[in-house]
Amino acid sequence: MNGQDPSTDTSLLETPDMSTPHAVLDRTPSAYTPHPTYRLPPGSARHYQNQYADMYFARLAQLKPATLAIAADAFDTFSIADETARRVDRVLDVRQGELCWVVGTCYMEMPLKPNVLDDIGKEHWIAAPPTRVKYDHPSVALEAGEGAHGAHAGGTGGVGTQIMLEDESGRLRLTGSFLRGCLLVTGAIVAVVGTENKDGDFEVLDLRVPDLPRQPQRWEADDGNTALTGKKPGSKKKRPRAGKVAIVSGLGISGDEGDTLTLDLLLEYLLGESTSPADQEDASTISRLIIAGNSLSHASPIPSRQDVITAATKNAAKASGTRKYGYDSAAYNAAPTDRLDQWLASLLPSMPITLLPGAQDPTSTSLPQQPIHAAMFPHSRNYMAPPTATTKDGDGEEVGWFDSQTNPADFTLDGFRFLGTGGQPVDDVYKYIAGEERLEMMEAMLRWRLSAPTAPDTLPCYPFQDEDQFVIKDCPHVFFVGNQPRFETTLIEGPVGQAVRIIAVPRFKETGEVVVVDMETLVPEVVRFEVFD
Amino acid sequence: MAQEYTEYLAINVLNEQQLVSYRSLSRALKVHSNLAKQMLYEFHRKQNAKRPGSVHATYLITGTRRPESPSQTNGAHSQEDGGDTVMQSSPPLPGSSAPQHEEDAEEPVSVRSVLLVKEEHLEQAKATFESITGIHIYSLQANGLSDVQSLTECNRKITASYASEDPLQAWKQYGTIQNPNVKRRTQRRGPPPPAPVAKAAEPKTKPLAPTTKPTVLERQASKESKASQESKPASKPTSKPSSAKATPEPAKKPATVKRQDSDIFKSFAKGRAKPKKQDSQSSAEATTPAAAEPEDEPMGGFSDEDDDAEDGAADIDEVPQEPEGKSKKEREADLQAMMDQEDEIMEDAAEAIPDKTAAEEDEGAIDRPVSRQAEEPAKETVTVENGRRRGRRRVMKKKTVKDEDGYLVTKEEAAWESFSEDEPAPKKLKTAPATSTNKPTAAGKKGAAKAGQGNIMSFFSKK
């Protein structure tokens, strides 16, 4: 230790040796194919007048078959006191006292959940209520009508929470102590077995979710393409050993603080300029950087509540002039965007980057967030795919070296399927569920097959018409979620051997941490950048 | 080579007291970053051997830190991973049929740290490491580093000063990890230069363009509205020399013509005309004294007063404006340079302007009050009583009214005002009237001119 450690490389603390040239390393290549799963139709084809009800309808239609299949396995033999559970098609067909099972969409009624009808009713509110940490409220008294039922201290919900199951026909209130142990949020498709009690509530005895969808084999998409192009799939070339991928989120460049030193350290590390030769070699195996949201800290087109308050106090202080359409152009600060652009441009000559937007980034605020526009990156956009290359279907699209992606994003990296978000879906699910186990919530999202289960209820999203694009069709190998309070990871398995690496990526600005995932083993490690003081 | 880096470091670190990081050194000397790190080390060692404490260093340590380190930003990991066992108590997930959570929650996640530390804390920091895989000097500076964050300045300088380098070629010599697969657009439009200097310069020139436009338009607009700023014979000559002196005529005319039919500019004109008028007015005034004297004959009452004001001992107004006028002149020069570019349309201008001036001369509604005052001196009734003068005098008051089109129009109106002042003051007043008919009016008029329309017109009018 303290430098006496034999493993310590002190070669850089020696007299410069001009005779032996220092090695210049080459970076491991990265095989990358983005999938346009979360791309919205361009301009004129994008319609916002659709009803969100269609989305729930589509979601149920898409996930019902899978849920039915799983539930049928489990519930068809389910019997209590010689009564076998019977499948009921619609929730309204449930008969009192009869053991049956039914599939529907979950709906949560919670005391603190934002409700548009409440908003209209309470127009006398001076300001919008603060953002909730949790929609659940433990101290809300039982004064609400369902207090009489007293049954809704269900797992997910505390007092005052009602869980309902709905489909095209109607709604059914769920109850029973079993629910206490379930993670449930609005929008999840579930199958429940039980009976209707005398209060007209459905006593749940067991519950099933769609579970993980089919997981493609590694390199499946690539091999499929080779097959299509006429080459024999068997003749695939020997693939080089894949490197690593670095995932970072929450760079949070604000431009008003001199706190970007760790950002510089990260840059130099990834470029392979800092650290010792051995570490540099390690860095050269990092084949790609993924930025999972919130690269900027105050750039959302809809300023956060906090930003508005700060801006208001600032304005009051200087009593600024009139603003046109409520926008104060003088308050716009280009420095953070410029800094981000410079940072990316310094990195791009050495490594490819995939950029996902997050809640604070300058793009659409509703999910799926569309890529941050190239105009934000005057320096880095030389590495993006030229705009002419964008084709309608997205398949023929040239992949940019710097790929500004959607949020959520779906891509194949070194043969593995990745699904990632900037964090909003998990943060919203978190509000429904008591507890702090974000990994469980991420797992639940995968098992519900929904990348944004609470959209459109409490998470703004595009009103999909024909199908709900948040339904996960291919099980990813890696599911990463940005902007989480701390690094966490786990490996989950599906019913037919699917294995998913789940990674909660911490905010870099707060933790200085970057997650580096080995692309052969999918084992993550953390590199932390700090300044000692 | 050895001399080169020692020299560079001596100049930059010791003499210029700058921060030098291994990166800036490698850029400056075009050497591999690892070599630069060694150079920093060598220099640091030698200098401190000569004079201890003369050069401070920051170090970058890579390795694994002890988990229980107090300074760990988020002491969460290792404990948290263990803490995950809470999960078995937590009931099954959404009833999934899959095996629940036999995931290796305890799987150790390796955490590597890259830590930047100041020289004085080096040993302390090393103690927090379980194993150190590498250590090198990050930067050197002459005095202790008060704020570590200031190290970002090094990289900012690098991006700024080496922006012209092609990273794909030049970075190889710095030891940056190369990527043979990099794709960059072929039709490369050079990125905007990151030089902030250029940005700063731009806004400076920009405001000039608007300054000319509104004025010109103001004239245009007002002509149409028949508010008719008569170009008083009085003011015209005054401004003529001044403008001729400051800006060659051809420069102005094209602008006038060009903008004639642009409605947008008209709308600007209303808003901006006022400050502009003041500008041109003051510049006219400023330039007047020198230029006006030779051409005495055509000067009417108005310019007379201007002259008087110059002559009169008491022109307090003028004095502060004098230096300002200089900058105005500079601005005019800039403006002229800008307008020269628009010279092509000169012929049009020549045609357009004469009849305009004619029209202007016909009706002079707005400015009439002003000239009227020039003729009729405000009568003062003064009584002197035990050392104080009391009386009433006529002054000009500004009045802003909304006209029927909804525009704000500022008018000067004469009003009577009573005053009372000490005896000595009037003496000064009394001497002045000998030359200029009376001081107050002059002052009033100056105000009038500033707000009114006449002088701008003359400033830009066709000669």
mmCIF file of N, CA and C in Angstrom, chain A residues 375-457:
data_model
loop_
_atom_site.group_PDB
_atom_site.id
_atom_site.type_symbol
_atom_site.label_atom_id
_atom_site.label_comp_id
_atom_site.label_asym_id
_atom_site.label_seq_id
_atom_site.Cartn_x
_atom_site.Cartn_y
_atom_site.Cartn_z
ATOM 1 N N ALA A 375 -29.260 20.295 -34.225
ATOM 2 C CA ALA A 375 -28.940 21.718 -34.152
ATOM 3 C C ALA A 375 -28.344 22.098 -32.803
ATOM 4 N N MET A 376 -28.568 21.268 -31.804
ATOM 5 C CA MET A 376 -27.996 21.558 -30.499
ATOM 6 C C MET A 376 -26.495 21.277 -30.473
ATOM 7 N N PHE A 377 -26.007 20.594 -31.481
ATOM 8 C CA PHE A 377 -24.613 20.144 -31.428
ATOM 9 C C PHE A 377 -23.826 20.628 -32.639
ATOM 10 N N PRO A 378 -23.535 21.894 -32.711
ATOM 11 C CA PRO A 378 -22.823 22.392 -33.897
ATOM 12 C C PRO A 378 -21.472 21.716 -34.121
ATOM 13 N N HIS A 379 -20.804 21.312 -33.047
ATOM 14 C CA HIS A 379 -19.492 20.685 -33.232
ATOM 15 C C HIS A 379 -19.605 19.178 -33.429
ATOM 16 N N SER A 380 -20.473 18.561 -32.657
ATOM 17 C CA SER A 380 -20.535 17.100 -32.686
ATOM 18 C C SER A 380 -21.331 16.569 -33.863
ATOM 19 N N ARG A 381 -22.127 17.427 -34.486
ATOM 20 C CA ARG A 381 -23.031 16.846 -35.477
ATOM 21 C C ARG A 381 -22.328 16.356 -36.725
ATOM 22 N N ASN A 382 -21.057 16.686 -36.869
ATOM 23 C CA ASN A 382 -20.327 16.127 -37.992
ATOM 24 C C ASN A 382 -20.241 14.621 -37.899
ATOM 25 N N TYR A 383 -20.424 14.128 -36.706
ATOM 26 C CA TYR A 383 -20.311 12.690 -36.515
ATOM 27 C C TYR A 383 -21.679 12.022 -36.566
ATOM 28 N N MET A 384 -22.719 12.821 -36.724
ATOM 29 C CA MET A 384 -24.051 12.229 -36.793
ATOM 30 C C MET A 384 -24.320 11.777 -38.216
ATOM 31 N N ALA A 385 -25.349 10.954 -38.335
ATOM 32 C CA ALA A 385 -25.740 10.533 -39.664
ATOM 33 C C ALA A 385 -26.239 11.757 -40.409
ATOM 34 N N PRO A 386 -25.876 11.910 -41.672
ATOM 35 C CA PRO A 386 -26.356 13.076 -42.404
ATOM 36 C C PRO A 386 -27.877 13.041 -42.499
ATOM 37 N N PRO A 387 -28.505 14.205 -42.444
ATOM 38 C CA PRO A 387 -29.966 14.228 -42.408
ATOM 39 C C PRO A 387 -30.610 13.618 -43.635
ATOM 40 N N THR A 388 -29.903 13.624 -44.751
ATOM 41 C CA THR A 388 -30.490 13.071 -45.968
ATOM 42 C C THR A 388 -30.692 11.566 -45.854
ATOM 43 N N ALA A 389 -29.941 10.961 -44.990
ATOM 44 C CA ALA A 389 -29.987 9.507 -44.912
ATOM 45 C C ALA A 389 -31.246 9.000 -44.213
ATOM 46 N N THR A 390 -31.981 9.883 -43.570
ATOM 47 C CA THR A 390 -33.164 9.407 -42.847
ATOM 48 C C THR A 390 -34.235 8.973 -43.828
ATOM 49 N N THR A 391 -34.576 7.749 -43.726
ATOM 50 C CA THR A 391 -35.632 7.228 -44.578
ATOM 51 C C THR A 391 -36.853 6.941 -43.737
ATOM 52 N N LYS A 392 -37.931 6.702 -44.388
ATOM 53 C CA LYS A 392 -39.203 6.543 -43.674
ATOM 54 C C LYS A 392 -39.196 5.356 -42.731
ATOM 55 N N ASP A 393 -38.808 4.226 -43.245
ATOM 56 C CA ASP A 393 -38.945 3.020 -42.417
ATOM 57 C C ASP A 393 -37.878 2.963 -41.333
ATOM 58 N N GLY A 394 -36.822 3.726 -41.517
ATOM 59 C CA GLY A 394 -35.803 3.744 -40.486
ATOM 60 C C GLY A 394 -34.838 2.579 -40.591
ATOM 61 N N ASP A 395 -35.187 1.600 -41.401
ATOM 62 C CA ASP A 395 -34.300 0.436 -41.484
ATOM 63 C C ASP A 395 -33.065 0.749 -42.297
ATOM 64 N N GLY A 396 -33.291 1.480 -43.369
ATOM 65 C CA GLY A 396 -32.172 1.800 -44.228
ATOM 66 C C GLY A 396 -31.342 2.951 -43.698
ATOM 67 N N GLU A 397 -31.705 3.417 -42.533
ATOM 68 C CA GLU A 397 -31.054 4.581 -41.980
ATOM 69 C C GLU A 397 -29.592 4.305 -41.669
ATOM 70 N N GLU A 398 -28.795 5.229 -42.051
ATOM 71 C CA GLU A 398 -27.384 5.110 -41.734
ATOM 72 C C GLU A 398 -27.204 5.374 -40.244
ATOM 73 N N VAL A 399 -26.396 4.580 -39.628
ATOM 74 C CA VAL A 399 -26.210 4.753 -38.201
ATOM 75 C C VAL A 399 -25.106 5.771 -37.956
ATOM 76 N N GLY A 400 -25.442 6.789 -37.208
ATOM 77 C CA GLY A 400 -24.456 7.819 -36.933
ATOM 78 C C GLY A 400 -23.419 7.339 -35.928
ATOM 79 N N TRP A 401 -22.234 7.860 -36.065
ATOM 80 C CA TRP A 401 -21.180 7.583 -35.082
ATOM 81 C C TRP A 401 -21.613 8.175 -33.751
ATOM 82 N N PHE A 402 -22.219 9.333 -33.846
ATOM 83 C CA PHE A 402 -22.859 9.940 -32.684
ATOM 84 C C PHE A 402 -24.348 9.788 -32.915
ATOM 85 N N ASP A 403 -24.994 8.958 -32.119
ATOM 86 C CA ASP A 403 -26.382 8.620 -32.371
ATOM 87 C C ASP A 403 -27.252 9.253 -31.296
ATOM 88 N N SER A 404 -28.007 10.267 -31.689
ATOM 89 C CA SER A 404 -28.957 10.869 -30.762
ATOM 90 C C SER A 404 -30.212 10.021 -30.819
ATOM 91 N N GLN A 405 -30.541 9.402 -29.700
ATOM 92 C CA GLN A 405 -31.592 8.400 -29.694
ATOM 93 C C GLN A 405 -32.853 8.888 -28.998
ATOM 94 N N THR A 406 -33.873 8.048 -29.077
ATOM 95 C CA THR A 406 -35.111 8.338 -28.374
ATOM 96 C C THR A 406 -34.970 7.921 -26.909
ATOM 97 N N ASN A 407 -35.936 8.283 -26.127
ATOM 98 C CA ASN A 407 -36.042 7.782 -24.760
ATOM 99 C C ASN A 407 -37.465 7.276 -24.593
ATOM 100 N N PRO A 408 -37.715 6.028 -24.364
ATOM 101 C CA PRO A 408 -36.756 4.923 -24.234
ATOM 102 C C PRO A 408 -36.038 4.629 -25.552
ATOM 103 N N ALA A 409 -34.929 3.942 -25.433
ATOM 104 C CA ALA A 409 -34.175 3.578 -26.618
ATOM 105 C C ALA A 409 -34.032 2.061 -26.682
ATOM 106 N N ASP A 410 -34.004 1.581 -27.891
ATOM 107 C CA ASP A 410 -33.953 0.146 -28.120
ATOM 108 C C ASP A 410 -32.879 -0.081 -29.173
ATOM 109 N N PHE A 411 -31.846 -0.807 -28.831
ATOM 110 C CA PHE A 411 -30.791 -1.031 -29.826
ATOM 111 C C PHE A 411 -30.067 -2.330 -29.545
ATOM 112 N N THR A 412 -29.333 -2.757 -30.532
ATOM 113 C CA THR A 412 -28.531 -3.960 -30.380
ATOM 114 C C THR A 412 -27.069 -3.548 -30.348
ATOM 115 N N LEU A 413 -26.385 -4.001 -29.322
ATOM 116 C CA LEU A 413 -24.994 -3.632 -29.159
ATOM 117 C C LEU A 413 -24.188 -4.904 -28.973
ATOM 118 N N ASP A 414 -23.240 -5.100 -29.845
ATOM 119 C CA ASP A 414 -22.413 -6.308 -29.819
ATOM 120 C C ASP A 414 -23.281 -7.562 -29.705
ATOM 121 N N GLY A 415 -24.378 -7.535 -30.424
ATOM 122 C CA GLY A 415 -25.249 -8.705 -30.455
ATOM 123 C C GLY A 415 -26.290 -8.748 -29.366
ATOM 124 N N PHE A 416 -26.110 -7.990 -28.317
ATOM 125 C CA PHE A 416 -27.070 -7.999 -27.219
ATOM 126 C C PHE A 416 -28.123 -6.919 -27.419
ATOM 127 N N ARG A 417 -29.318 -7.258 -27.020
ATOM 128 C CA ARG A 417 -30.401 -6.305 -27.134
ATOM 129 C C ARG A 417 -30.421 -5.415 -25.891
ATOM 130 N N PHE A 418 -30.427 -4.126 -26.104
ATOM 131 C CA PHE A 418 -30.448 -3.163 -24.995
ATOM 132 C C PHE A 418 -31.776 -2.427 -24.980
ATOM 133 N N LEU A 419 -32.294 -2.206 -23.795
ATOM 134 C CA LEU A 419 -33.434 -1.316 -23.635
ATOM 135 C C LEU A 419 -33.042 -0.339 -22.536
ATOM 136 N N GLY A 420 -33.190 0.928 -22.820
ATOM 137 C CA GLY A 420 -32.781 1.892 -21.807
ATOM 138 C C GLY A 420 -33.729 3.059 -21.752
ATOM 139 N N THR A 421 -33.831 3.654 -20.590
ATOM 140 C CA THR A 421 -34.632 4.873 -20.478
ATOM 141 C C THR A 421 -33.837 5.907 -19.690
ATOM 142 N N GLY A 422 -34.325 7.120 -19.791
ATOM 143 C CA GLY A 422 -33.703 8.209 -19.041
ATOM 144 C C GLY A 422 -34.160 8.238 -17.593
ATOM 145 N N GLY A 423 -35.057 7.346 -17.230
ATOM 146 C CA GLY A 423 -35.421 7.232 -15.830
ATOM 147 C C GLY A 423 -36.851 7.608 -15.482
ATOM 148 N N GLN A 424 -37.530 8.350 -16.348
ATOM 149 C CA GLN A 424 -38.870 8.806 -15.974
ATOM 150 C C GLN A 424 -39.841 7.671 -15.676
ATOM 151 N N PRO A 425 -39.904 6.601 -16.485
ATOM 152 C CA PRO A 425 -40.876 5.552 -16.175
ATOM 153 C C PRO A 425 -40.665 4.945 -14.791
ATOM 154 N N VAL A 426 -39.405 4.709 -14.449
ATOM 155 C CA VAL A 426 -39.148 4.109 -13.142
ATOM 156 C C VAL A 426 -39.468 5.103 -12.025
ATOM 157 N N ASP A 427 -39.098 6.341 -12.240
ATOM 158 C CA ASP A 427 -39.388 7.343 -11.218
ATOM 159 C C ASP A 427 -40.884 7.456 -10.987
ATOM 160 N N ASP A 428 -41.667 7.266 -12.034
ATOM 161 C CA ASP A 428 -43.102 7.374 -11.858
ATOM 162 C C ASP A 428 -43.676 6.123 -11.202
ATOM 163 N N VAL A 429 -43.173 4.975 -11.605
ATOM 164 C CA VAL A 429 -43.621 3.736 -10.955
ATOM 165 C C VAL A 429 -43.286 3.793 -9.470
ATOM 166 N N TYR A 430 -42.153 4.363 -9.184
ATOM 167 C CA TYR A 430 -41.693 4.493 -7.797
ATOM 168 C C TYR A 430 -42.720 5.208 -6.929
ATOM 169 N N LYS A 431 -43.430 6.150 -7.533
ATOM 170 C CA LYS A 431 -44.399 6.913 -6.754
ATOM 171 C C LYS A 431 -45.615 6.078 -6.378
ATOM 172 N N TYR A 432 -45.867 5.031 -7.136
ATOM 173 C CA TYR A 432 -47.031 4.188 -6.848
ATOM 174 C C TYR A 432 -46.742 3.192 -5.734
ATOM 175 N N ILE A 433 -45.488 2.839 -5.638
ATOM 176 C CA ILE A 433 -45.158 1.664 -4.842
ATOM 177 C C ILE A 433 -44.413 2.061 -3.580
ATOM 178 N N ALA A 434 -44.859 1.516 -2.481
ATOM 179 C CA ALA A 434 -44.166 1.776 -1.232
ATOM 180 C C ALA A 434 -42.798 1.118 -1.294
ATOM 181 N N GLY A 435 -41.841 1.736 -0.676
ATOM 182 C CA GLY A 435 -40.525 1.116 -0.641
ATOM 183 C C GLY A 435 -39.563 1.747 -1.619
ATOM 184 N N GLU A 436 -38.324 1.321 -1.519
ATOM 185 C CA GLU A 436 -37.243 1.950 -2.268
ATOM 186 C C GLU A 436 -36.584 0.998 -3.248
ATOM 187 N N GLU A 437 -37.109 -0.202 -3.394
ATOM 188 C CA GLU A 437 -36.383 -1.178 -4.218
ATOM 189 C C GLU A 437 -36.621 -0.919 -5.689
ATOM 190 N N ARG A 438 -35.810 -0.055 -6.214
ATOM 191 C CA ARG A 438 -36.008 0.314 -7.613
ATOM 192 C C ARG A 438 -35.718 -0.841 -8.556
ATOM 193 N N LEU A 439 -34.830 -1.728 -8.153
ATOM 194 C CA LEU A 439 -34.559 -2.865 -9.019
ATOM 195 C C LEU A 439 -35.808 -3.707 -9.184
ATOM 196 N N GLU A 440 -36.550 -3.868 -8.102
ATOM 197 C CA GLU A 440 -37.793 -4.637 -8.183
ATOM 198 C C GLU A 440 -38.761 -3.973 -9.136
ATOM 199 N N MET A 441 -38.786 -2.658 -9.085
ATOM 200 C CA MET A 441 -39.708 -1.952 -9.967
ATOM 201 C C MET A 441 -39.296 -2.134 -11.422
ATOM 202 N N MET A 442 -37.988 -2.101 -11.650
ATOM 203 C CA MET A 442 -37.524 -2.303 -13.025
ATOM 204 C C MET A 442 -37.848 -3.704 -13.486
ATOM 205 N N GLU A 443 -37.645 -4.641 -12.583
ATOM 206 C CA GLU A 443 -37.960 -6.013 -12.945
ATOM 207 C C GLU A 443 -39.442 -6.134 -13.259
ATOM 208 N N ALA A 444 -40.261 -5.510 -12.404
ATOM 209 C CA ALA A 444 -41.704 -5.582 -12.611
ATOM 210 C C ALA A 444 -42.077 -5.004 -13.973
ATOM 211 N N MET A 445 -41.420 -3.925 -14.347
ATOM 212 C CA MET A 445 -41.739 -3.335 -15.651
ATOM 213 C C MET A 445 -41.474 -4.317 -16.774
ATOM 214 N N LEU A 446 -40.369 -5.035 -16.652
ATOM 215 C CA LEU A 446 -40.070 -6.017 -17.691
ATOM 216 C C LEU A 446 -41.110 -7.132 -17.679
ATOM 217 N N ARG A 447 -41.500 -7.533 -16.471
ATOM 218 C CA ARG A 447 -42.449 -8.641 -16.396
ATOM 219 C C ARG A 447 -43.841 -8.202 -16.837
ATOM 220 N N TRP A 448 -44.137 -6.952 -16.700
ATOM 221 C CA TRP A 448 -45.397 -6.446 -17.258
ATOM 222 C C TRP A 448 -45.279 -6.248 -18.761
ATOM 223 N N ARG A 449 -44.082 -6.336 -19.246
ATOM 224 C CA ARG A 449 -43.767 -6.070 -20.661
ATOM 225 C C ARG A 449 -44.106 -4.634 -21.044
ATOM 226 N N LEU A 450 -43.866 -3.739 -20.137
ATOM 227 C CA LEU A 450 -44.177 -2.348 -20.435
ATOM 228 C C LEU A 450 -42.975 -1.476 -20.101
ATOM 229 N N SER A 451 -42.518 -0.733 -21.072
ATOM 230 C CA SER A 451 -41.366 0.119 -20.783
ATOM 231 C C SER A 451 -41.798 1.415 -20.119
ATOM 232 N N ALA A 452 -43.082 1.737 -20.188
ATOM 233 C CA ALA A 452 -43.584 2.907 -19.473
ATOM 234 C C ALA A 452 -45.007 2.595 -19.005
ATOM 235 N N PRO A 453 -45.142 1.761 -17.989
ATOM 236 C CA PRO A 453 -46.477 1.284 -17.610
ATOM 237 C C PRO A 453 -47.440 2.392 -17.196
ATOM 238 N N THR A 454 -46.943 3.400 -16.512
ATOM 239 C CA THR A 454 -47.859 4.404 -15.978
ATOM 240 C C THR A 454 -48.221 5.481 -16.991
ATOM 241 N N ALA A 455 -47.638 5.423 -18.166
ATOM 242 C CA ALA A 455 -48.108 6.311 -19.228
ATOM 243 C C ALA A 455 -49.345 5.653 -19.826
ATOM 244 N N PRO A 456 -50.366 6.376 -20.141
ATOM 245 C CA PRO A 456 -50.536 7.823 -20.046
ATOM 246 C C PRO A 456 -51.159 8.322 -18.733
ATOM 247 N N ASP A 457 -51.333 7.478 -17.742
ATOM 248 C CA ASP A 457 -52.061 7.937 -16.561
ATOM 249 C C ASP A 457 -51.343 9.062 -15.832
#
